[in-house]
């Protein structure tokens, strides 16, 4: 029986993973090792009971008493706090879903890789902040990473049976987000509500705003470079408003392999769960005649400064990804709180990268978790200072 753990089980990706596990037989078909969650303790306890998990862990230590109470008599052990989450990753499991949001997802993923597990990686921040470290740990321990982000799953699938040296370019598709058709000069005034009106995907609030600003695509460009080992100039972004092609790989003979499907994350979660097989998945089938046409357009650089910053980060590498991600998260907090404007998010991130310029270099082979966490902290402090000044100047 395959053993499975889910980090971030109560989130959007986590819930969809649980849904697929339940449909595939749940506790009868899988041995569920660890489930972790954040603040939604009721839901965490409910899924841990249903899947008969060995342990359920919540991020906040203050939630432990409630978690214990809710799990009473179930046989599921309860634990809490970041250290307990990291320890849960030391419990061997054949397949581990990394779906915690943010930099907190890095450590459990790294720990799981050290046990040679197959890591289904949804957490973008792992490859953005510590790509070389994550890939080296996987290689060292013979662990496999299966990408879960729809773009990277699409690229992975387009590469099955291919020689990676024949890859000329990787083309990431982007919806363009909620504000893609707004006049440029109005973007500075876009509100949180405006940025949340995503055309195609139903996702969490933060990632939806990151889609509108294309910070999400910027993270994915960096992830692509790190995961597939291609050069930065081999990674392209194209706006594809229908979101039916999830990404493409161009080969040296001019052929392009595109991956299509309904915009449903259970595609890529299910692919990672069933890999290397394909099993039936409960996702909508495309009616191509009804869709009739697909469209593409180049992203305007003035509209999406995050894409330019991603190029800078890839050129710098080292700890630039950790600084970029942390600054982006803080800038987003300030935008959500109404402190800074929509276009000021990129200005804050750019200013943080400039302020930390002398501290971003790091020999790739020497990078440690502590370096990454240190830079994450430093960049957050700087980003808060810079965002406060930006808010005052508004
Ligand atoms: P989410 O916010 O819905 O869920 C995140 C999960 O992590 C929850 O279980 C939450 O309780 C937990 N969590 C939050 N902060 C934590 C902390 N400090 N410590 C421990 N646990 C914590 O997020 P999501 O949309 O499911 O995304 C998860 C990851 O997958 C992100 O990195 C995201 O970028 C990536 N991703 C998401 C989607 C999507 O469609 N939702 C698509 C592609 C990639
Ligand atoms: Mg994506």
PDB file of N, CA, C and O in Angstrom, residues 1-5 21 26-34 51-54 91-95:
ATOM      1  N   UNK A   1       0.848  -1.196   0.000  1.00  0.00           N
ATOM      2  CA  UNK A   1       0.000   0.000   0.000  1.00  0.00           C
ATOM      3  C   UNK A   1       0.885   1.249   0.000  1.00  0.00           C
ATOM      4  O   UNK A   1       1.853   1.331   0.749  1.00  0.00           O
ATOM      5  N   UNK A   2       0.547   2.192  -0.854  1.00  0.00           N
ATOM      6  CA  UNK A   2       1.374   3.392  -0.959  1.00  0.00           C
ATOM      7  C   UNK A   2       1.141   4.308   0.241  1.00  0.00           C
ATOM      8  O   UNK A   2       0.003   4.520   0.651  1.00  0.00           O
ATOM      9  N   UNK A   3       2.232   4.834   0.794  1.00  0.00           N
ATOM     10  CA  UNK A   3       2.076   5.760   1.915  1.00  0.00           C
ATOM     11  C   UNK A   3       2.191   7.199   1.408  1.00  0.00           C
ATOM     12  O   UNK A   3       3.011   7.503   0.540  1.00  0.00           O
ATOM     13  N   UNK A   4       1.360   8.068   1.985  1.00  0.00           N
ATOM     14  CA  UNK A   4       1.203   9.431   1.473  1.00  0.00           C
ATOM     15  C   UNK A   4       1.151  10.431   2.620  1.00  0.00           C
ATOM     16  O   UNK A   4       0.517  10.171   3.644  1.00  0.00           O
ATOM     17  N   UNK A   5       1.825  11.576   2.445  1.00  0.00           N
ATOM     18  CA  UNK A   5       1.669  12.704   3.371  1.00  0.00           C
ATOM     19  C   UNK A   5       1.291  13.945   2.571  1.00  0.00           C
ATOM     20  O   UNK A   5       1.702  14.078   1.415  1.00  0.00           O
ATOM     21  N   UNK A  21      -7.494  11.578  -3.493  1.00  0.00           N
ATOM     22  CA  UNK A  21      -7.182  10.388  -2.678  1.00  0.00           C
ATOM     23  C   UNK A  21      -8.473   9.689  -2.257  1.00  0.00           C
ATOM     24  O   UNK A  21      -8.570   8.458  -2.299  1.00  0.00           O
ATOM     25  N   UNK A  26      -9.315   6.331  -0.696  1.00  0.00           N
ATOM     26  CA  UNK A  26      -9.037   6.886   0.625  1.00  0.00           C
ATOM     27  C   UNK A  26      -8.206   5.969   1.497  1.00  0.00           C
ATOM     28  O   UNK A  26      -7.209   5.390   1.059  1.00  0.00           O
ATOM     29  N   UNK A  27      -8.645   5.825   2.751  1.00  0.00           N
ATOM     30  CA  UNK A  27      -7.881   5.055   3.737  1.00  0.00           C
ATOM     31  C   UNK A  27      -7.794   3.568   3.379  1.00  0.00           C
ATOM     32  O   UNK A  27      -6.917   2.861   3.880  1.00  0.00           O
ATOM     33  N   UNK A  28      -8.678   3.097   2.513  1.00  0.00           N
ATOM     34  CA  UNK A  28      -8.620   1.683   2.104  1.00  0.00           C
ATOM     35  C   UNK A  28      -7.493   1.459   1.097  1.00  0.00           C
ATOM     36  O   UNK A  28      -6.973   0.359   0.974  1.00  0.00           O
ATOM     37  N   UNK A  29      -7.138   2.522   0.358  1.00  0.00           N
ATOM     38  CA  UNK A  29      -6.181   2.361  -0.745  1.00  0.00           C
ATOM     39  C   UNK A  29      -4.801   2.938  -0.432  1.00  0.00           C
ATOM     40  O   UNK A  29      -3.820   2.593  -1.087  1.00  0.00           O
ATOM     41  N   UNK A  30      -4.736   3.858   0.540  1.00  0.00           N
ATOM     42  CA  UNK A  30      -3.469   4.513   0.873  1.00  0.00           C
ATOM     43  C   UNK A  30      -3.249   4.464   2.375  1.00  0.00           C
ATOM     44  O   UNK A  30      -4.206   4.513   3.142  1.00  0.00           O
ATOM     45  N   UNK A  31      -1.979   4.395   2.755  1.00  0.00           N
ATOM     46  CA  UNK A  31      -1.653   4.579   4.163  1.00  0.00           C
ATOM     47  C   UNK A  31      -1.299   6.057   4.308  1.00  0.00           C
ATOM     48  O   UNK A  31      -0.308   6.515   3.736  1.00  0.00           O
ATOM     49  N   UNK A  32      -2.136   6.815   5.013  1.00  0.00           N
ATOM     50  CA  UNK A  32      -1.908   8.253   5.144  1.00  0.00           C
ATOM     51  C   UNK A  32      -1.015   8.478   6.366  1.00  0.00           C
ATOM     52  O   UNK A  32      -1.393   8.136   7.487  1.00  0.00           O
ATOM     53  N   UNK A  33       0.139   9.046   6.134  1.00  0.00           N
ATOM     54  CA  UNK A  33       1.104   9.231   7.215  1.00  0.00           C
ATOM     55  C   UNK A  33       0.823  10.550   7.936  1.00  0.00           C
ATOM     56  O   UNK A  33       0.357  10.551   9.068  1.00  0.00           O
ATOM     57  N   UNK A  34       1.095  11.676   7.289  1.00  0.00           N
ATOM     58  CA  UNK A  34       0.917  12.969   7.963  1.00  0.00           C
ATOM     59  C   UNK A  34       0.066  13.912   7.129  1.00  0.00           C
ATOM     60  O   UNK A  34       0.183  13.954   5.908  1.00  0.00           O
ATOM     61  N   UNK A  51      -9.344  10.048   6.637  1.00  0.00           N
ATOM     62  CA  UNK A  51      -8.274   9.328   5.930  1.00  0.00           C
ATOM     63  C   UNK A  51      -7.452   8.441   6.879  1.00  0.00           C
ATOM     64  O   UNK A  51      -6.502   7.803   6.459  1.00  0.00           O
ATOM     65  N   UNK A  52      -7.834   8.450   8.151  1.00  0.00           N
ATOM     66  CA  UNK A  52      -7.124   7.677   9.190  1.00  0.00           C
ATOM     67  C   UNK A  52      -5.616   7.927   9.161  1.00  0.00           C
ATOM     68  O   UNK A  52      -4.796   7.010   9.059  1.00  0.00           O
ATOM     69  N   UNK A  53      -5.268   9.204   9.221  1.00  0.00           N
ATOM     70  CA  UNK A  53      -3.862   9.609   9.204  1.00  0.00           C
ATOM     71  C   UNK A  53      -3.163   9.155  10.480  1.00  0.00           C
ATOM     72  O   UNK A  53      -3.805   8.980  11.520  1.00  0.00           O
ATOM     73  N   UNK A  54      -1.848   8.954  10.394  1.00  0.00           N
ATOM     74  CA  UNK A  54      -1.093   8.628  11.606  1.00  0.00           C
ATOM     75  C   UNK A  54      -0.942   9.862  12.484  1.00  0.00           C
ATOM     76  O   UNK A  54      -1.029   9.777  13.698  1.00  0.00           O
ATOM     77  N   UNK A  91       8.890  11.507   8.786  1.00  0.00           N
ATOM     78  CA  UNK A  91       8.194  10.205   8.775  1.00  0.00           C
ATOM     79  C   UNK A  91       8.176   9.712   7.340  1.00  0.00           C
ATOM     80  O   UNK A  91       7.600  10.359   6.471  1.00  0.00           O
ATOM     81  N   UNK A  92       8.797   8.573   7.077  1.00  0.00           N
ATOM     82  CA  UNK A  92       8.895   8.125   5.697  1.00  0.00           C
ATOM     83  C   UNK A  92       7.532   7.956   5.038  1.00  0.00           C
ATOM     84  O   UNK A  92       6.591   7.439   5.646  1.00  0.00           O
ATOM     85  N   UNK A  93       7.427   8.448   3.820  1.00  0.00           N
ATOM     86  CA  UNK A  93       6.222   8.257   3.001  1.00  0.00           C
ATOM     87  C   UNK A  93       6.676   8.117   1.550  1.00  0.00           C
ATOM     88  O   UNK A  93       7.672   8.714   1.155  1.00  0.00           O
ATOM     89  N   UNK A  94       5.954   7.320   0.774  1.00  0.00           N
ATOM     90  CA  UNK A  94       6.353   7.106  -0.621  1.00  0.00           C
ATOM     91  C   UNK A  94       6.099   8.340  -1.473  1.00  0.00           C
ATOM     92  O   UNK A  94       6.830   8.640  -2.408  1.00  0.00           O
ATOM     93  N   UNK A  95       5.013   9.043  -1.146  1.00  0.00           N
ATOM     94  CA  UNK A  95       4.585  10.186  -1.965  1.00  0.00           C
ATOM     95  C   UNK A  95       4.188  11.323  -1.026  1.00  0.00           C
ATOM     96  O   UNK A  95       3.375  11.123  -0.120  1.00  0.00           O
TER      97      UNK A  95
END
